[in-house]
XYZ file of C-alpha atoms in Angstrom:
91
model
C -2.896 -199.431 26.348
C -3.706 -200.087 22.728
C -4.080 -197.252 20.199
C -7.846 -197.712 20.080
C -8.034 -197.440 23.880
C -5.961 -194.247 23.761
C -8.311 -192.862 21.106
C -11.370 -193.544 23.280
C -9.676 -192.018 26.327
C -9.045 -188.821 24.376
C -12.613 -188.796 23.069
C -13.958 -189.174 26.592
C -11.667 -186.416 27.853
C -13.027 -183.895 25.338
C -16.640 -185.134 25.132
C -17.948 -182.917 27.971
C -16.520 -179.799 26.321
C -18.143 -180.506 22.969
C -21.463 -181.676 24.420
C -21.848 -178.625 26.662
C -20.762 -176.311 23.832
C -23.394 -177.793 21.533
C -26.128 -177.532 24.149
C -25.159 -173.978 25.039
C -25.187 -172.953 21.375
C -28.605 -174.551 20.905
C -30.132 -172.834 23.927
C -28.520 -169.501 23.048
C -30.054 -169.676 19.572
C -33.440 -170.464 21.126
C -33.319 -167.730 23.771
C -31.872 -164.923 21.657
C -33.456 -165.622 18.263
C -33.384 -162.083 16.913
C -29.931 -161.202 18.206
C -28.318 -164.420 16.921
C -30.270 -164.730 13.681
C -27.243 -164.051 11.488
C -24.906 -166.322 13.479
C -24.792 -170.014 12.563
C -25.379 -172.593 15.290
C -22.399 -174.611 14.092
C -20.062 -171.647 14.442
C -21.160 -171.062 18.049
C -20.784 -174.745 18.897
C -17.393 -175.076 17.192
C -15.808 -172.097 18.923
C -17.279 -173.173 22.248
C -15.931 -176.699 21.761
C -12.470 -175.436 20.885
C -12.466 -173.121 23.906
C -13.664 -175.914 26.161
C -11.023 -178.299 24.825
C -8.270 -175.765 25.444
C -9.628 -175.132 28.934
C -9.630 -178.886 29.600
C -5.986 -179.107 28.551
C -5.122 -176.065 30.697
C -6.882 -177.608 33.707
C -5.055 -180.874 33.122
C -1.721 -179.039 32.984
C -2.444 -176.863 36.030
C -4.129 -179.430 38.265
C -2.382 -182.594 37.148
C -5.569 -184.596 36.604
C -9.069 -184.413 35.232
C -12.271 -184.307 37.245
C -11.664 -181.517 39.750
C -14.274 -178.818 40.275
C -11.829 -176.059 39.341
C -11.238 -177.880 36.059
C -14.958 -177.963 35.348
C -15.175 -174.263 36.142
C -12.395 -173.575 33.642
C -14.225 -175.773 31.144
C -17.397 -173.697 31.454
C -15.440 -170.469 31.226
C -13.623 -171.757 28.137
C -16.941 -172.591 26.488
C -18.853 -169.462 27.456
C -16.274 -166.799 26.615
C -15.901 -167.556 22.880
C -19.657 -167.956 22.458
C -20.314 -164.715 24.313
C -17.766 -162.897 22.166
C -19.272 -164.214 18.929
C -22.845 -163.552 19.947
C -22.668 -160.150 21.619
C -19.418 -158.512 20.563
C -19.502 -154.757 20.000
C -20.334 -153.927 16.429
């Protein structure tokens, strides 16, 4: 595998985490306008993407491969928990 192929494989591994994190941040900002007014969309998406990427790596380490339903469940949990904490943490 060439270095450019390895780069694209890594991008495709983490693309679902970042795409879902961005969509979730967008819809959260639309649904809870008043509650999330002070919170930047980019911050929600970034923390969700980082959480999803870490969950993808954890699923890969635990399950041995990508693409299992448990891995996708961990991915969603890794995206939702940081965004939930940022958006609705106790003040």
